[in-house]
Amino acid sequence: MRRFAVLVAFLLALGGCDSGGSLFEVKAVAAGVPSLAPFFAEDSGLGRDRQVRSRAVPGGLQQGDTPGLYGGTKQPGICDVERLKRFLTAPRNDRKARAWAAALDLRTDEIPGYLDRLTPVLLRHDTLALNHDYKKGKAVPFRALLQAGIAILVDEQGLPSVKCSCGNPLRPFEGDTSRISVTFGDGNEKWHGYDRAEVVVVRPAPRKLERIALVDVRDPGRGIERPVGTTGEADAGFDATERRAVPRLAGTTFGEASRRLADVGLAVAFRGDEPPADRARVIASDPGAGVGLRFGAYVTLSVAAESGTDGRTEGTATPAPSASTPPAGSRPPTSAGPTPSRQSPSKAPPGSVPPAASSAAPRSSAAPTTTGSPPQVTSSPPPQVTSSPPARAPVTSSAPPPVSSTPASSAPATTAPVSTVPTTSAPATTAPATSPPTPSTTV
């Protein structure tokens, strides 16, 4: 009887240890290793991988328009899109074409136009994706970790869509990236430099791209601008070592700040597992405005978190997770295809691929800062504002935006009038300046 009780206690303890949920099995896919179940014969020359060492980034979640996220070479032709198109439209391959199109939520007659909008690039990071094998006439999905150096096709929002060497369709990774278990085998042995902490997931850019800014994988000092839908013949080179000044970002929305950084060739970093909503108010950047950085360098943004009680906004270095709806033309969460008209980012638990939902907010207009402010702000400004400004302002970042309806000497929108705020809440302690941004802790 005692043994039975001990056994029961042991089983209960095991169940408690696994209460966090099961691991996500992920199959490693190494560069240059043929697929065992390809849509397209690997030896046909459809695509050519390169040897590229994965690079660490501040945060495993990357947006499809991040400058330098992908790479290229001086010699175009890493993926023969025309050959893939001829193969999938040939009558003898109709069954494969139907399975291929279904995996991407397309009709077979949409395949040529869809392929014309894709752009060949090289992965610069070990990247999680939902890969597909071709087995028994069907596209069989499996979670995969694609090694840096693999040639892929990306869509107009920068999402991986096709693995070039075998033509296998790709979709966004779904699942908690903090609970993955990578399996190496079938020739895909653990590669040199593999580091689980450096694995990335790509979510769609909030807007359609016209050009993709790449880094030459053989010469990192050379940048490549590749028009979307071209295979390298229209590339334009640029100096990736040239310094680019960080624009003034304090007072803008997170979405607008991200676009401004991308436009000058800089990348956005943030705290937490998921990005803030596009409408979130940026209060600081690190480095601050005017600092010169190389192409593709990361700038960490700090945003203000909204209080759910009295509508006030308090400065914080931890962004609020996005809760907006996905952008128009996005994929359904479970069976999305990467076409702009039906594409949607996958919905996953924290730490996984979040939807590009935050892009539903207007891109060029900031959210009002006075909608949640107490109506008495203009009638009784709090004391000490003109004689005792906040003591600690971020050294490397711009000042927070002023309240649009109050005088320049008034307290920020985060401060309530003296008559309505308890005596323990001083204006200086609630200002955004009390939480200076720090570099992202996610690698």
CSV table of C-alpha atoms in Angstrom, one decimal, residues 33-333:
chain,number,residue,atom,x,y,z
A,33,VAL,CA,21.1,19.3,-47.8
A,34,PRO,CA,18.5,17.8,-50.2
A,35,SER,CA,14.9,17.4,-49.0
A,36,LEU,CA,13.7,13.8,-48.7
A,37,ALA,CA,10.2,14.7,-50.0
A,38,PRO,CA,10.6,17.7,-52.3
A,39,PHE,CA,8.0,19.2,-54.6
A,40,PHE,CA,10.8,19.9,-57.2
A,41,ALA,CA,13.8,17.7,-58.0
A,42,GLU,CA,16.8,19.1,-55.9
A,43,ASP,CA,19.3,18.4,-58.7
A,44,SER,CA,17.5,20.5,-61.3
A,45,GLY,CA,19.2,23.7,-60.3
A,46,LEU,CA,16.1,25.5,-59.2
A,47,GLY,CA,17.9,27.2,-56.2
A,48,ARG,CA,21.4,27.4,-54.7
A,49,ASP,CA,22.1,27.8,-51.0
A,50,ARG,CA,25.3,29.5,-49.6
A,51,GLN,CA,27.4,29.0,-46.6
A,52,VAL,CA,26.4,31.8,-44.2
A,53,ARG,CA,27.1,32.1,-40.5
A,54,SER,CA,23.9,33.0,-38.5
A,55,ARG,CA,24.0,36.4,-36.9
A,56,ALA,CA,22.7,37.4,-33.5
A,57,VAL,CA,19.9,40.0,-33.3
A,58,PRO,CA,18.4,41.8,-30.3
A,59,GLY,CA,15.2,39.8,-30.2
A,60,GLY,CA,14.0,36.7,-32.0
A,61,LEU,CA,11.0,38.4,-33.6
A,62,GLN,CA,11.8,40.3,-36.8
A,63,GLN,CA,9.6,42.3,-39.1
A,64,GLY,CA,9.7,41.5,-42.9
A,65,ASP,CA,10.9,45.0,-43.8
A,66,THR,CA,13.8,45.0,-41.3
A,67,PRO,CA,16.9,46.4,-43.2
A,68,GLY,CA,19.5,43.7,-43.5
A,69,LEU,CA,17.3,40.9,-42.3
A,70,TYR,CA,18.1,39.0,-45.6
A,71,GLY,CA,21.2,38.7,-47.7
A,72,GLY,CA,22.2,38.5,-51.4
A,73,THR,CA,25.2,38.3,-53.6
A,74,LYS,CA,26.6,40.2,-56.6
A,75,GLN,CA,25.7,37.3,-58.8
A,76,PRO,CA,21.9,37.1,-59.2
A,77,GLY,CA,20.1,33.9,-59.9
A,78,ILE,CA,20.0,32.2,-56.5
A,79,CYS,CA,16.5,31.0,-57.4
A,80,ASP,CA,15.1,30.2,-60.8
A,81,VAL,CA,11.6,31.5,-60.5
A,82,GLU,CA,10.7,31.0,-64.1
A,83,ARG,CA,11.6,27.3,-64.0
A,84,LEU,CA,9.5,26.8,-60.9
A,85,LYS,CA,6.6,28.6,-62.7
A,86,ARG,CA,6.9,26.3,-65.8
A,87,PHE,CA,7.0,23.2,-63.6
A,88,LEU,CA,3.9,24.1,-61.6
A,89,THR,CA,1.9,25.1,-64.6
A,90,ALA,CA,2.8,22.1,-66.7
A,91,PRO,CA,-0.3,19.8,-67.1
A,92,ARG,CA,1.6,16.7,-66.1
A,93,ASN,CA,2.3,18.3,-62.7
A,94,ASP,CA,-1.3,19.3,-62.0
A,95,ARG,CA,-1.5,17.2,-58.9
A,96,LYS,CA,1.6,18.7,-57.4
A,97,ALA,CA,0.4,22.2,-58.4
A,98,ARG,CA,-2.9,21.7,-56.6
A,99,ALA,CA,-1.2,20.6,-53.4
A,100,TRP,CA,1.4,23.4,-53.6
A,101,ALA,CA,-1.3,26.0,-54.1
A,102,ALA,CA,-3.4,24.7,-51.3
A,103,ALA,CA,-0.5,25.0,-48.9
A,104,LEU,CA,-0.4,28.7,-49.6
A,105,ASP,CA,-4.1,29.2,-49.8
A,106,LEU,CA,-4.1,29.8,-53.6
A,107,ARG,CA,-5.9,28.6,-56.6
A,108,THR,CA,-3.8,26.9,-59.3
A,109,ASP,CA,-4.6,29.7,-61.8
A,110,GLU,CA,-3.1,32.2,-59.3
A,111,ILE,CA,0.3,30.5,-59.2
A,112,PRO,CA,2.0,32.5,-62.0
A,113,GLY,CA,0.9,35.9,-60.7
A,114,TYR,CA,1.9,34.9,-57.2
A,115,LEU,CA,5.4,33.8,-58.2
A,116,ASP,CA,5.9,37.0,-60.1
A,117,ARG,CA,5.5,39.0,-56.9
A,118,LEU,CA,8.1,36.9,-55.0
A,119,THR,CA,11.7,37.9,-54.4
A,120,PRO,CA,14.8,35.6,-54.0
A,121,VAL,CA,17.0,36.3,-50.9
A,122,LEU,CA,19.4,34.4,-48.6
A,123,LEU,CA,18.6,33.8,-45.0
A,124,ARG,CA,21.1,35.6,-42.7
A,125,HIS,CA,19.7,34.0,-39.5
A,126,ASP,CA,18.6,30.6,-38.5
A,127,THR,CA,14.9,31.0,-39.1
A,128,LEU,CA,11.8,29.2,-37.9
A,129,ALA,CA,9.0,28.5,-40.5
A,130,LEU,CA,6.3,26.0,-41.3
A,131,ASN,CA,7.8,23.9,-44.1
A,132,HIS,CA,5.9,21.4,-46.4
A,133,ASP,CA,7.0,18.1,-47.8
A,134,TYR,CA,5.2,16.5,-50.8
A,135,LYS,CA,3.9,13.0,-49.7
A,136,LYS,CA,1.3,10.9,-51.4
A,137,GLY,CA,-0.1,13.7,-53.4
A,138,LYS,CA,-0.5,16.1,-50.5
A,139,ALA,CA,1.5,19.0,-48.9
A,140,VAL,CA,2.4,17.7,-45.4
A,141,PRO,CA,3.3,20.6,-43.0
A,142,PHE,CA,6.0,20.4,-40.4
A,143,ARG,CA,7.8,22.9,-38.2
A,144,ALA,CA,11.3,23.6,-39.5
A,145,LEU,CA,14.4,25.5,-38.5
A,146,LEU,CA,16.0,26.8,-41.7
A,147,GLN,CA,19.7,27.3,-41.5
A,148,ALA,CA,21.2,30.7,-42.4
A,149,GLY,CA,22.4,30.6,-46.1
A,150,ILE,CA,19.3,28.8,-47.4
A,151,ALA,CA,17.9,30.5,-50.5
A,152,ILE,CA,14.2,31.4,-50.2
A,153,LEU,CA,11.5,33.4,-51.9
A,154,VAL,CA,9.8,36.1,-49.8
A,155,ASP,CA,6.5,37.8,-50.5
A,156,GLU,CA,5.6,41.5,-50.7
A,157,GLN,CA,5.6,41.8,-46.9
A,158,GLY,CA,9.0,40.1,-46.4
A,159,LEU,CA,7.6,36.7,-45.3
A,160,PRO,CA,9.4,33.5,-46.3
A,161,SER,CA,7.2,31.8,-48.9
A,162,VAL,CA,9.2,29.2,-50.9
A,163,LYS,CA,12.4,27.2,-50.3
A,164,CYS,CA,14.2,27.6,-53.5
A,165,SER,CA,16.2,24.4,-53.9
A,166,CYS,CA,13.1,22.1,-53.7
A,167,GLY,CA,10.2,24.4,-54.3
A,168,ASN,CA,8.6,23.5,-51.0
A,169,PRO,CA,6.1,26.2,-49.8
A,170,LEU,CA,6.7,28.0,-46.5
A,171,ARG,CA,4.3,29.6,-44.0
A,172,PRO,CA,4.8,31.5,-40.8
A,173,PHE,CA,5.9,29.5,-37.7
A,174,GLU,CA,3.2,28.9,-35.2
A,175,GLY,CA,3.9,28.0,-31.6
A,176,ASP,CA,5.8,29.2,-28.5
A,177,THR,CA,9.4,29.7,-29.6
A,178,SER,CA,10.6,29.4,-26.0
A,179,ARG,CA,9.4,25.8,-26.0
A,180,ILE,CA,10.9,24.4,-29.2
A,181,SER,CA,12.8,21.1,-29.4
A,182,VAL,CA,15.0,21.0,-32.5
A,183,THR,CA,15.7,17.6,-34.0
A,184,PHE,CA,18.8,17.1,-36.2
A,185,GLY,CA,19.0,14.1,-38.5
A,186,ASP,CA,18.5,12.8,-42.1
A,187,GLY,CA,21.7,14.5,-43.1
A,188,ASN,CA,20.8,17.7,-41.4
A,189,GLU,CA,23.4,17.5,-38.7
A,190,LYS,CA,23.9,20.3,-36.2
A,191,TRP,CA,25.7,23.0,-38.0
A,192,HIS,CA,28.7,25.0,-36.7
A,193,GLY,CA,27.6,28.1,-34.9
A,194,TYR,CA,24.1,26.9,-34.1
A,195,ASP,CA,22.7,28.8,-31.1
A,196,ARG,CA,19.1,28.4,-30.1
A,197,ALA,CA,19.1,31.9,-28.6
A,198,GLU,CA,19.8,33.4,-32.0
A,199,VAL,CA,16.8,31.7,-33.8
A,200,VAL,CA,14.4,34.2,-35.3
A,201,VAL,CA,10.8,34.3,-36.5
A,202,VAL,CA,9.7,36.7,-39.3
A,203,ARG,CA,6.3,38.4,-39.1
A,204,PRO,CA,4.9,40.4,-42.1
A,205,ALA,CA,5.8,44.0,-42.6
A,206,PRO,CA,2.9,46.4,-42.0
A,207,ARG,CA,3.0,47.6,-45.6
A,208,LYS,CA,3.8,46.2,-49.0
A,209,LEU,CA,7.4,46.6,-49.9
A,210,GLU,CA,8.7,48.1,-53.1
A,211,ARG,CA,12.3,47.3,-52.5
A,212,ILE,CA,14.1,44.9,-50.1
A,213,ALA,CA,17.3,46.2,-48.5
A,214,LEU,CA,19.8,43.3,-48.4
A,215,VAL,CA,23.4,42.8,-47.2
A,216,ASP,CA,26.0,41.1,-49.4
A,217,VAL,CA,26.8,37.9,-47.6
A,218,ARG,CA,30.3,37.9,-49.0
A,219,ASP,CA,30.9,41.6,-48.4
A,220,PRO,CA,29.0,42.9,-45.4
A,221,GLY,CA,30.1,46.5,-46.2
A,222,ARG,CA,28.1,46.4,-49.4
A,223,GLY,CA,24.3,46.8,-49.4
A,224,ILE,CA,21.9,45.6,-52.1
A,225,GLU,CA,18.6,47.2,-53.0
A,226,ARG,CA,16.4,44.7,-54.8
A,227,PRO,CA,13.1,45.7,-56.3
A,228,VAL,CA,10.3,43.3,-55.2
A,229,GLY,CA,9.4,40.8,-57.8
A,230,THR,CA,12.8,40.8,-59.4
A,231,THR,CA,15.5,38.1,-59.2
A,232,GLY,CA,18.6,40.3,-59.0
A,233,GLU,CA,19.0,41.8,-62.5
A,234,ALA,CA,17.8,45.2,-61.3
A,235,ASP,CA,19.8,45.3,-58.1
A,236,ALA,CA,21.4,48.6,-57.0
A,237,GLY,CA,24.4,48.6,-54.6
A,238,PHE,CA,25.0,51.0,-51.8
A,239,ASP,CA,27.6,51.6,-49.0
A,240,ALA,CA,26.4,49.7,-45.9
A,241,THR,CA,29.2,51.3,-43.8
A,242,GLU,CA,27.8,54.8,-44.3
A,243,ARG,CA,26.5,56.3,-41.0
A,244,ARG,CA,22.8,57.0,-40.8
A,245,ALA,CA,21.4,59.4,-38.2
A,246,VAL,CA,18.7,58.2,-35.9
A,247,PRO,CA,15.6,60.3,-36.6
A,248,ARG,CA,13.7,62.1,-33.8
A,249,LEU,CA,11.2,59.5,-32.7
A,250,ALA,CA,9.9,60.6,-29.3
A,251,GLY,CA,6.2,61.7,-29.6
A,252,THR,CA,5.5,59.5,-32.6
A,253,THR,CA,3.6,56.2,-32.6
A,254,PHE,CA,5.5,52.9,-32.5
A,255,GLY,CA,4.3,52.1,-36.1
A,256,GLU,CA,5.5,55.5,-37.4
A,257,ALA,CA,8.8,55.2,-35.6
A,258,SER,CA,9.4,51.7,-37.1
A,259,ARG,CA,8.8,53.0,-40.6
A,260,ARG,CA,11.0,56.1,-40.1
A,261,LEU,CA,13.9,53.8,-39.0
A,262,ALA,CA,13.3,51.4,-41.9
A,263,ASP,CA,13.3,54.3,-44.4
A,264,VAL,CA,16.8,55.4,-43.3
A,265,GLY,CA,18.2,51.8,-43.1
A,266,LEU,CA,17.9,51.2,-39.4
A,267,ALA,CA,16.1,48.4,-37.5
A,268,VAL,CA,13.8,48.6,-34.6
A,269,ALA,CA,14.2,46.7,-31.3
A,270,PHE,CA,11.8,46.5,-28.3
A,271,ARG,CA,11.5,44.9,-24.9
A,272,GLY,CA,9.3,41.9,-24.3
A,273,ASP,CA,8.2,38.9,-26.3
A,274,GLU,CA,5.8,40.8,-28.6
A,275,PRO,CA,6.0,44.3,-30.2
A,276,PRO,CA,3.8,47.1,-28.9
A,277,ALA,CA,0.8,48.2,-30.8
A,278,ASP,CA,1.5,50.5,-33.7
A,279,ARG,CA,-0.6,53.2,-31.9
A,280,ALA,CA,1.6,53.0,-28.8
A,281,ARG,CA,3.3,56.3,-28.0
A,282,VAL,CA,7.1,56.4,-28.2
A,283,ILE,CA,8.7,58.2,-25.3
A,284,ALA,CA,12.4,57.6,-26.0
A,285,SER,CA,14.9,55.8,-28.2
A,286,ASP,CA,18.3,54.3,-27.5
A,287,PRO,CA,20.5,55.6,-29.1
A,288,GLY,CA,18.9,59.0,-29.3
A,289,ALA,CA,18.1,61.3,-32.2
A,290,GLY,CA,21.1,62.3,-34.3
A,291,VAL,CA,23.4,59.4,-33.4
A,292,GLY,CA,25.1,57.9,-36.5
A,293,LEU,CA,24.8,54.1,-37.0
A,294,ARG,CA,25.7,51.6,-39.7
A,295,PHE,CA,23.1,50.2,-42.1
A,296,GLY,CA,20.9,47.6,-40.3
A,297,ALA,CA,21.9,48.7,-36.8
A,298,TYR,CA,19.2,48.4,-34.1
A,299,VAL,CA,17.5,51.2,-32.2
A,300,THR,CA,15.6,50.3,-29.1
A,301,LEU,CA,12.3,52.1,-28.6
A,302,SER,CA,10.5,52.7,-25.3
A,303,VAL,CA,6.8,53.3,-25.3
A,304,ALA,CA,4.2,54.6,-22.8
A,305,ALA,CA,1.8,52.1,-21.4
A,306,GLU,CA,-1.8,53.2,-21.0
A,307,SER,CA,-3.5,52.9,-17.6
A,308,GLY,CA,-6.9,51.1,-17.7
A,309,THR,CA,-8.3,53.0,-14.7
A,310,ASP,CA,-8.3,56.8,-15.2
A,311,GLY,CA,-7.0,57.0,-18.8
A,312,ARG,CA,-3.7,58.5,-17.8
A,313,THR,CA,-0.5,57.4,-19.6
A,314,GLU,CA,2.6,56.5,-17.6
A,315,GLY,CA,6.2,56.2,-19.0
A,316,THR,CA,7.6,52.6,-19.1
A,317,ALA,CA,10.3,50.8,-20.8
A,318,THR,CA,8.2,47.7,-21.3
A,319,PRO,CA,5.8,47.9,-24.3
A,320,ALA,CA,2.3,46.7,-24.2
A,321,PRO,CA,1.6,43.7,-26.4
A,322,SER,CA,-0.3,44.3,-29.7
A,323,ALA,CA,-4.0,43.7,-29.4
A,324,SER,CA,-5.1,45.1,-32.7
A,325,THR,CA,-6.6,43.2,-35.6
A,326,PRO,CA,-4.5,42.0,-38.5
A,327,PRO,CA,-4.0,44.3,-41.5
A,328,ALA,CA,-6.3,44.1,-44.4
A,329,GLY,CA,-5.3,41.4,-46.9
A,330,SER,CA,-3.7,39.2,-44.3
A,331,ARG,CA,-3.6,35.4,-43.9
A,332,PRO,CA,-6.0,33.5,-41.7
A,333,PRO,CA,-4.2,32.3,-38.5
